[in-house]
């Protein structure tokens, strides 16, 4: 459910970008970009799920927390 919800958030982000920059993307472009992003996200979550023998839901949390930690570290947070 976490990963599925992120698909809607991703497409909402695309809409925001289009409005902010005055772009109009075709349905094919939105679909291709969303498909690529969601496929990559699923592959990461699935790999973590298999590696640690945890549910996809918990794996989604692990991937998300790791991404936040890496960003925090990159920006000099610790």
PDB file of C-alpha atoms in Angstrom:
ATOM      1  CA  UNK A   1       0.000   0.000   0.000  1.00  0.00           C
ATOM      2  CA  UNK A   2       2.900   2.381   0.669  1.00  0.00           C
ATOM      3  CA  UNK A   3       4.438   1.829  -2.738  1.00  0.00           C
ATOM      4  CA  UNK A   4       1.059   2.036  -4.478  1.00  0.00           C
ATOM      5  CA  UNK A   5       0.303   5.357  -2.786  1.00  0.00           C
ATOM      6  CA  UNK A   6       3.632   6.756  -3.931  1.00  0.00           C
ATOM      7  CA  UNK A   7       2.461   6.342  -7.538  1.00  0.00           C
ATOM      8  CA  UNK A   8      -0.264   8.900  -6.937  1.00  0.00           C
ATOM      9  CA  UNK A   9       2.173  11.208  -5.187  1.00  0.00           C
ATOM     10  CA  UNK A  10       4.592  10.887  -8.114  1.00  0.00           C
ATOM     11  CA  UNK A  11       1.961  11.835 -10.678  1.00  0.00           C
ATOM     12  CA  UNK A  12       0.842  14.742  -8.464  1.00  0.00           C
ATOM     13  CA  UNK A  13       4.458  15.924  -8.455  1.00  0.00           C
ATOM     14  CA  UNK A  14       4.509  15.747 -12.263  1.00  0.00           C
ATOM     15  CA  UNK A  15       1.382  17.916 -12.333  1.00  0.00           C
ATOM     16  CA  UNK A  16       2.998  20.440  -9.985  1.00  0.00           C
ATOM     17  CA  UNK A  17       6.142  20.607 -12.167  1.00  0.00           C
ATOM     18  CA  UNK A  18       4.069  21.122 -15.302  1.00  0.00           C
ATOM     19  CA  UNK A  19       2.078  23.929 -13.691  1.00  0.00           C
ATOM     20  CA  UNK A  20       5.164  25.579 -12.206  1.00  0.00           C
ATOM     21  CA  UNK A  21       7.092  25.560 -15.484  1.00  0.00           C
ATOM     22  CA  UNK A  22       4.190  26.007 -17.875  1.00  0.00           C
ATOM     23  CA  UNK A  23       4.707  22.610 -19.504  1.00  0.00           C
ATOM     24  CA  UNK A  24       2.071  20.285 -20.885  1.00  0.00           C
ATOM     25  CA  UNK A  25       3.212  16.665 -20.910  1.00  0.00           C
ATOM     26  CA  UNK A  26       1.483  14.062 -23.019  1.00  0.00           C
ATOM     27  CA  UNK A  27      -0.226  11.138 -21.341  1.00  0.00           C
ATOM     28  CA  UNK A  28       2.435   8.870 -22.849  1.00  0.00           C
ATOM     29  CA  UNK A  29       5.227  10.939 -21.286  1.00  0.00           C
ATOM     30  CA  UNK A  30       3.583  10.924 -17.851  1.00  0.00           C
ATOM     31  CA  UNK A  31       2.917   7.191 -18.096  1.00  0.00           C
ATOM     32  CA  UNK A  32       6.495   6.413 -19.187  1.00  0.00           C
ATOM     33  CA  UNK A  33       8.056   8.495 -16.418  1.00  0.00           C
ATOM     34  CA  UNK A  34       5.731   7.172 -13.737  1.00  0.00           C
ATOM     35  CA  UNK A  35       6.280   3.597 -14.911  1.00  0.00           C
ATOM     36  CA  UNK A  36      10.062   3.994 -14.788  1.00  0.00           C
ATOM     37  CA  UNK A  37      10.049   5.559 -11.327  1.00  0.00           C
ATOM     38  CA  UNK A  38       7.601   3.023  -9.886  1.00  0.00           C
ATOM     39  CA  UNK A  39       9.470   0.076 -11.402  1.00  0.00           C
ATOM     40  CA  UNK A  40      12.757   1.275  -9.893  1.00  0.00           C
ATOM     41  CA  UNK A  41      11.067   1.828  -6.530  1.00  0.00           C
ATOM     42  CA  UNK A  42       9.515  -1.639  -6.563  1.00  0.00           C
ATOM     43  CA  UNK A  43      12.828  -3.260  -7.470  1.00  0.00           C
ATOM     44  CA  UNK A  44      14.565  -1.529  -4.546  1.00  0.00           C
ATOM     45  CA  UNK A  45      11.825  -2.464  -2.091  1.00  0.00           C
ATOM     46  CA  UNK A  46      11.657  -6.043  -3.341  1.00  0.00           C
ATOM     47  CA  UNK A  47      15.447  -6.456  -3.093  1.00  0.00           C
ATOM     48  CA  UNK A  48      15.438  -5.232   0.524  1.00  0.00           C
ATOM     49  CA  UNK A  49      12.487  -7.496   1.294  1.00  0.00           C
ATOM     50  CA  UNK A  50      14.346 -10.517  -0.038  1.00  0.00           C
ATOM     51  CA  UNK A  51      17.696  -9.579   1.504  1.00  0.00           C
ATOM     52  CA  UNK A  52      16.323  -9.219   5.036  1.00  0.00           C
ATOM     53  CA  UNK A  53      13.382 -11.620   4.713  1.00  0.00           C
ATOM     54  CA  UNK A  54      10.881  -8.907   5.663  1.00  0.00           C
ATOM     55  CA  UNK A  55       7.510  -7.847   4.297  1.00  0.00           C
ATOM     56  CA  UNK A  56       7.279  -5.439   1.379  1.00  0.00           C
ATOM     57  CA  UNK A  57       5.684  -2.900   3.709  1.00  0.00           C
ATOM     58  CA  UNK A  58       8.587  -2.971   6.168  1.00  0.00           C
ATOM     59  CA  UNK A  59      11.047  -2.993   3.262  1.00  0.00           C
ATOM     60  CA  UNK A  60       9.414   0.186   1.920  1.00  0.00           C
ATOM     61  CA  UNK A  61      10.032   1.833   5.295  1.00  0.00           C
ATOM     62  CA  UNK A  62      13.661   0.644   5.287  1.00  0.00           C
ATOM     63  CA  UNK A  63      14.253   2.049   1.796  1.00  0.00           C
ATOM     64  CA  UNK A  64      12.598   5.361   2.719  1.00  0.00           C
ATOM     65  CA  UNK A  65      14.505   5.777   5.981  1.00  0.00           C
ATOM     66  CA  UNK A  66      17.777   4.911   4.261  1.00  0.00           C
ATOM     67  CA  UNK A  67      17.103   7.527   1.580  1.00  0.00           C
ATOM     68  CA  UNK A  68      16.418  10.186   4.214  1.00  0.00           C
ATOM     69  CA  UNK A  69      19.569   9.186   6.137  1.00  0.00           C
ATOM     70  CA  UNK A  70      21.721   9.331   2.999  1.00  0.00           C
ATOM     71  CA  UNK A  71      20.351  12.765   2.093  1.00  0.00           C
ATOM     72  CA  UNK A  72      20.916  14.009   5.630  1.00  0.00           C
ATOM     73  CA  UNK A  73      24.483  12.695   5.555  1.00  0.00           C
ATOM     74  CA  UNK A  74      25.124  14.216   2.116  1.00  0.00           C
ATOM     75  CA  UNK A  75      23.952  17.611   3.318  1.00  0.00           C
ATOM     76  CA  UNK A  76      26.263  17.462   6.312  1.00  0.00           C
ATOM     77  CA  UNK A  77      23.696  16.520   8.933  1.00  0.00           C
ATOM     78  CA  UNK A  78      26.026  14.090  10.715  1.00  0.00           C
TER      79      UNK A  78
END
